[in-house]
PDB file of C-alpha atoms in Angstrom:
ATOM      1  CA  MET A   1      65.706  55.778  76.251  1.00 37.00           C
ATOM      2  CA  PRO A   2      68.038  54.751  78.844  1.00 42.00           C
ATOM      3  CA  ARG A   3      66.264  52.183  81.393  1.00 47.00           C
ATOM      4  CA  GLY A   4      67.186  52.884  85.123  1.00 49.00           C
ATOM      5  CA  PRO A   5      68.687  50.384  87.450  1.00 57.00           C
ATOM      6  CA  HIS A   6      66.138  47.892  87.716  1.00 56.00           C
ATOM      7  CA  PRO A   7      65.187  45.605  84.582  1.00 64.00           C
ATOM      8  CA  SER A   8      61.665  44.456  82.982  1.00 77.00           C
ATOM      9  CA  ALA A   9      60.255  41.322  84.179  1.00 75.00           C
ATOM     10  CA  ALA A  10      61.075  39.995  80.907  1.00 78.00           C
ATOM     11  CA  GLU A  11      65.143  41.101  81.031  1.00 86.00           C
ATOM     12  CA  PHE A  12      65.198  39.658  84.349  1.00 86.00           C
ATOM     13  CA  TRP A  13      64.486  36.356  83.691  1.00 86.00           C
ATOM     14  CA  GLU A  14      66.229  36.658  80.221  1.00 86.00           C
ATOM     15  CA  SER A  15      69.353  37.662  81.747  1.00 87.00           C
ATOM     16  CA  PRO A  16      72.056  34.677  81.464  1.00 87.00           C
ATOM     17  CA  ASP A  17      73.390  36.088  84.971  1.00 89.00           C
ATOM     18  CA  GLN A  18      69.733  34.512  85.847  1.00 87.00           C
ATOM     19  CA  VAL A  19      69.578  31.302  83.943  1.00 87.00           C
ATOM     20  CA  ALA A  20      72.635  30.662  85.496  1.00 91.00           C
ATOM     21  CA  ARG A  21      71.517  31.479  88.824  1.00 92.00           C
ATOM     22  CA  PHE A  22      68.437  29.626  88.805  1.00 90.00           C
ATOM     23  CA  ALA A  23      69.886  26.468  86.789  1.00 89.00           C
ATOM     24  CA  ALA A  24      72.670  26.291  89.932  1.00 91.00           C
ATOM     25  CA  ARG A  25      69.558  26.103  92.817  1.00 94.00           C
ATOM     26  CA  ALA A  26      69.794  22.527  94.344  1.00 95.00           C
ATOM     27  CA  PRO A  27      65.673  20.845  93.725  1.00 96.00           C
ATOM     28  CA  ASP A  28      63.306  22.136  96.248  1.00 96.00           C
ATOM     29  CA  HIS A  29      63.508  19.826  99.348  1.00 97.00           C
ATOM     30  CA  ARG A  30      59.606  19.841 100.252  1.00 96.00           C
ATOM     31  CA  LEU A  31      59.637  17.600  96.240  1.00 97.00           C
ATOM     32  CA  ALA A  32      62.337  15.478  96.938  1.00 97.00           C
ATOM     33  CA  ASP A  33      61.015  14.243 100.014  1.00 97.00           C
ATOM     34  CA  LEU A  34      57.270  13.653  98.335  1.00 96.00           C
ATOM     35  CA  LEU A  35      59.059  12.056  95.445  1.00 96.00           C
ATOM     36  CA  PRO A  36      59.708   8.288  97.247  1.00 96.00           C
ATOM     37  CA  ALA A  37      55.634   8.461  97.564  1.00 96.00           C
ATOM     38  CA  TYR A  38      55.602   7.770  94.512  1.00 96.00           C
ATOM     39  CA  ARG A  39      56.256   3.989  94.243  1.00 96.00           C
ATOM     40  CA  ASP A  40      55.625   4.036  90.083  1.00 98.00           C
ATOM     41  CA  PRO A  41      57.538   7.269  88.704  1.00 98.00           C
ATOM     42  CA  SER A  42      56.838   6.582  85.495  1.00 98.00           C
ATOM     43  CA  ALA A  43      53.571   6.625  85.689  1.00 98.00           C
ATOM     44  CA  VAL A  44      52.901   9.878  87.329  1.00 98.00           C
ATOM     45  CA  ARG A  45      51.900  12.017  85.008  1.00 98.00           C
ATOM     46  CA  VAL A  46      53.929  16.159  86.514  1.00 98.00           C
ATOM     47  CA  LEU A  47      53.492  19.056  84.905  1.00 98.00           C
ATOM     48  CA  ASP A  48      56.278  21.742  86.036  1.00 98.00           C
ATOM     49  CA  ILE A  49      55.255  25.423  86.241  1.00 98.00           C
ATOM     50  CA  GLY A  50      58.168  27.378  85.929  1.00 96.00           C
ATOM     51  CA  CYS A  51      60.397  25.665  85.862  1.00 97.00           C
ATOM     52  CA  ALA A  52      63.414  28.415  85.139  1.00 95.00           C
ATOM     53  CA  GLY A  53      67.006  26.713  85.236  1.00 96.00           C
ATOM     54  CA  GLY A  54      65.135  23.406  85.485  1.00 97.00           C
ATOM     55  CA  ARG A  55      66.460  22.550  89.469  1.00 97.00           C
ATOM     56  CA  ASN A  56      63.302  20.245  89.800  1.00 98.00           C
ATOM     57  CA  ALA A  57      62.488  18.896  86.371  1.00 98.00           C
ATOM     58  CA  VAL A  58      65.749  17.828  86.015  1.00 98.00           C
ATOM     59  CA  LEU A  59      65.120  15.804  89.573  1.00 98.00           C
ATOM     60  CA  LEU A  60      61.936  15.102  88.421  1.00 98.00           C
ATOM     61  CA  ALA A  61      63.510  13.775  84.825  1.00 98.00           C
ATOM     62  CA  SER A  62      66.152  12.019  87.222  1.00 98.00           C
ATOM     63  CA  ARG A  63      63.181  10.087  89.374  1.00 98.00           C
ATOM     64  CA  GLY A  64      61.731   8.602  86.123  1.00 98.00           C
ATOM     65  CA  PHE A  65      58.331  10.457  86.438  1.00 98.00           C
ATOM     66  CA  ASP A  66      56.532  11.225  82.891  1.00 98.00           C
ATOM     67  CA  LEU A  67      57.527  15.235  83.288  1.00 98.00           C
ATOM     68  CA  VAL A  68      56.203  18.217  81.317  1.00 98.00           C
ATOM     69  CA  ALA A  69      58.086  21.545  82.441  1.00 98.00           C
ATOM     70  CA  ILE A  70      56.862  24.828  80.938  1.00 98.00           C
ATOM     71  CA  ASP A  71      58.596  28.565  81.713  1.00 97.00           C
ATOM     72  CA  SER A  72      57.580  31.932  80.118  1.00 95.00           C
ATOM     73  CA  SER A  73      61.038  32.538  79.456  1.00 95.00           C
ATOM     74  CA  GLU A  74      62.821  31.330  76.091  1.00 96.00           C
ATOM     75  CA  ALA A  75      66.605  31.558  78.396  1.00 96.00           C
ATOM     76  CA  MET A  76      65.224  29.202  80.966  1.00 96.00           C
ATOM     77  CA  VAL A  77      63.456  26.616  78.168  1.00 97.00           C
ATOM     78  CA  HIS A  78      66.849  26.779  76.881  1.00 98.00           C
ATOM     79  CA  GLU A  79      68.649  25.927  79.841  1.00 97.00           C
ATOM     80  CA  SER A  80      66.088  23.264  81.209  1.00 98.00           C
ATOM     81  CA  ARG A  81      65.865  21.135  77.536  1.00 98.00           C
ATOM     82  CA  ARG A  82      69.958  21.527  77.988  1.00 98.00           C
ATOM     83  CA  ARG A  83      69.839  19.953  81.022  1.00 98.00           C
ATOM     84  CA  VAL A  84      67.090  17.154  80.991  1.00 98.00           C
ATOM     85  CA  ALA A  85      68.354  16.475  77.706  1.00 98.00           C
ATOM     86  CA  GLN A  86      71.398  14.759  79.260  1.00 98.00           C
ATOM     87  CA  ILE A  87      68.768  12.232  81.368  1.00 98.00           C
ATOM     88  CA  LEU A  88      66.252  11.755  78.741  1.00 98.00           C
ATOM     89  CA  GLY A  89      67.520  12.638  75.014  1.00 98.00           C
ATOM     90  CA  ALA A  90      67.871  16.227  73.047  1.00 98.00           C
ATOM     91  CA  GLU A  91      64.244  14.731  71.671  1.00 98.00           C
ATOM     92  CA  GLN A  92      62.168  13.672  74.657  1.00 98.00           C
ATOM     93  CA  ALA A  93      64.171  17.384  76.067  1.00 98.00           C
ATOM     94  CA  GLU A  94      62.966  19.381  73.143  1.00 98.00           C
ATOM     95  CA  ALA A  95      58.980  17.377  73.355  1.00 98.00           C
ATOM     96  CA  ARG A  96      58.935  18.335  77.527  1.00 98.00           C
ATOM     97  CA  VAL A  97      60.373  21.435  78.225  1.00 98.00           C
ATOM     98  CA  LEU A  98      58.208  23.618  76.683  1.00 98.00           C
ATOM     99  CA  LEU A  99      57.475  28.070  76.607  1.00 97.00           C
ATOM    100  CA  GLY A 100      54.740  28.383  78.151  1.00 97.00           C
ATOM    101  CA  ARG A 101      52.751  30.706  80.430  1.00 95.00           C
ATOM    102  CA  MET A 102      50.943  29.704  83.605  1.00 95.00           C
ATOM    103  CA  ALA A 103      47.429  31.006  82.689  1.00 95.00           C
ATOM    104  CA  ASP A 104      47.262  29.744  79.766  1.00 96.00           C
ATOM    105  CA  LEU A 105      47.583  25.715  80.124  1.00 97.00           C
ATOM    106  CA  THR A 106      45.042  25.144  77.245  1.00 97.00           C
ATOM    107  CA  ARG A 107      47.067  22.393  75.139  1.00 97.00           C
ATOM    108  CA  TRP A 108      46.412  19.766  78.260  1.00 98.00           C
ATOM    109  CA  PRO A 109      42.818  18.519  78.688  1.00 98.00           C
ATOM    110  CA  ASP A 110      41.173  18.486  81.957  1.00 98.00           C
ATOM    111  CA  GLY A 111      42.716  15.768  84.569  1.00 98.00           C
ATOM    112  CA  ALA A 112      45.773  15.924  82.483  1.00 98.00           C
ATOM    113  CA  PHE A 113      48.241  15.691  85.362  1.00 98.00           C
ATOM    114  CA  ASP A 114      48.835  13.699  88.727  1.00 98.00           C
ATOM    115  CA  LEU A 115      51.153  16.002  90.198  1.00 97.00           C
ATOM    116  CA  VAL A 116      51.468  20.231  89.715  1.00 98.00           C
ATOM    117  CA  VAL A 117      54.901  21.790  91.168  1.00 97.00           C
ATOM    118  CA  ALA A 118      54.106  25.107  90.778  1.00 96.00           C
ATOM    119  CA  LEU A 119      56.819  26.633  93.170  1.00 93.00           C
ATOM    120  CA  GLY A 120      58.021  30.006  93.276  1.00 90.00           C
ATOM    121  CA  VAL A 121      55.407  31.029  90.121  1.00 93.00           C
ATOM    122  CA  TYR A 122      52.781  32.726  91.078  1.00 95.00           C
ATOM    123  CA  HIS A 123      53.255  35.531  92.237  1.00 92.00           C
ATOM    124  CA  GLN A 124      54.992  36.539  88.988  1.00 90.00           C
ATOM    125  CA  ALA A 125      50.854  37.008  88.200  1.00 92.00           C
ATOM    126  CA  ALA A 126      50.933  40.536  86.293  1.00 91.00           C
ATOM    127  CA  SER A 127      47.409  41.439  88.122  1.00 94.00           C
ATOM    128  CA  GLN A 128      44.544  39.366  90.019  1.00 96.00           C
ATOM    129  CA  ALA A 129      42.858  38.067  86.222  1.00 96.00           C
ATOM    130  CA  GLU A 130      45.935  36.410  85.857  1.00 95.00           C
ATOM    131  CA  TRP A 131      46.377  34.867  89.217  1.00 95.00           C
ATOM    132  CA  ASP A 132      42.670  33.779  89.655  1.00 97.00           C
ATOM    133  CA  ARG A 133      43.922  32.414  85.701  1.00 97.00           C
ATOM    134  CA  ALA A 134      46.736  30.312  86.364  1.00 97.00           C
ATOM    135  CA  VAL A 135      45.116  29.152  89.844  1.00 97.00           C
ATOM    136  CA  SER A 136      41.862  27.848  88.050  1.00 97.00           C
ATOM    137  CA  GLU A 137      44.040  26.351  84.650  1.00 97.00           C
ATOM    138  CA  THR A 138      45.752  24.778  87.388  1.00 98.00           C
ATOM    139  CA  ARG A 139      43.069  22.872  89.268  1.00 98.00           C
ATOM    140  CA  ARG A 140      41.178  21.710  85.945  1.00 98.00           C
ATOM    141  CA  VAL A 141      44.633  19.705  84.789  1.00 98.00           C
ATOM    142  CA  LEU A 142      45.454  18.349  87.754  1.00 98.00           C
ATOM    143  CA  LYS A 143      43.422  14.650  88.659  1.00 97.00           C
ATOM    144  CA  SER A 144      41.415  15.271  91.386  1.00 88.00           C
TER     145      SER A 144
END
């Protein structure tokens, strides 16, 4: 059956054109402005939720933060891994850039992260329940 003019969410995020578009974006200026406040980035564990093409993950890795990045799109994870590997090496990129959903952070314990970056992700929730779960999980894994 032919699809209408609008791709599904999964098709959108897996599209090579969208991966390239998101990978080409500059790091978020608000995040970039925040990072100098951390005197020892290697001691700051950061979770980048919805890393997309890696714009913020690359910034965090290049500044020496203890980075973990997730995205629900395999294509976006692949691109972020490729870019992070240029900084941390392939093995570290594989371990740090993971396929995952914002509403399921159960692989990490309470208070596992000092900083969570979640720019442009929560509005992607398919339901109020998913939104509530994503916010709750973010709060749970973030240190007080």
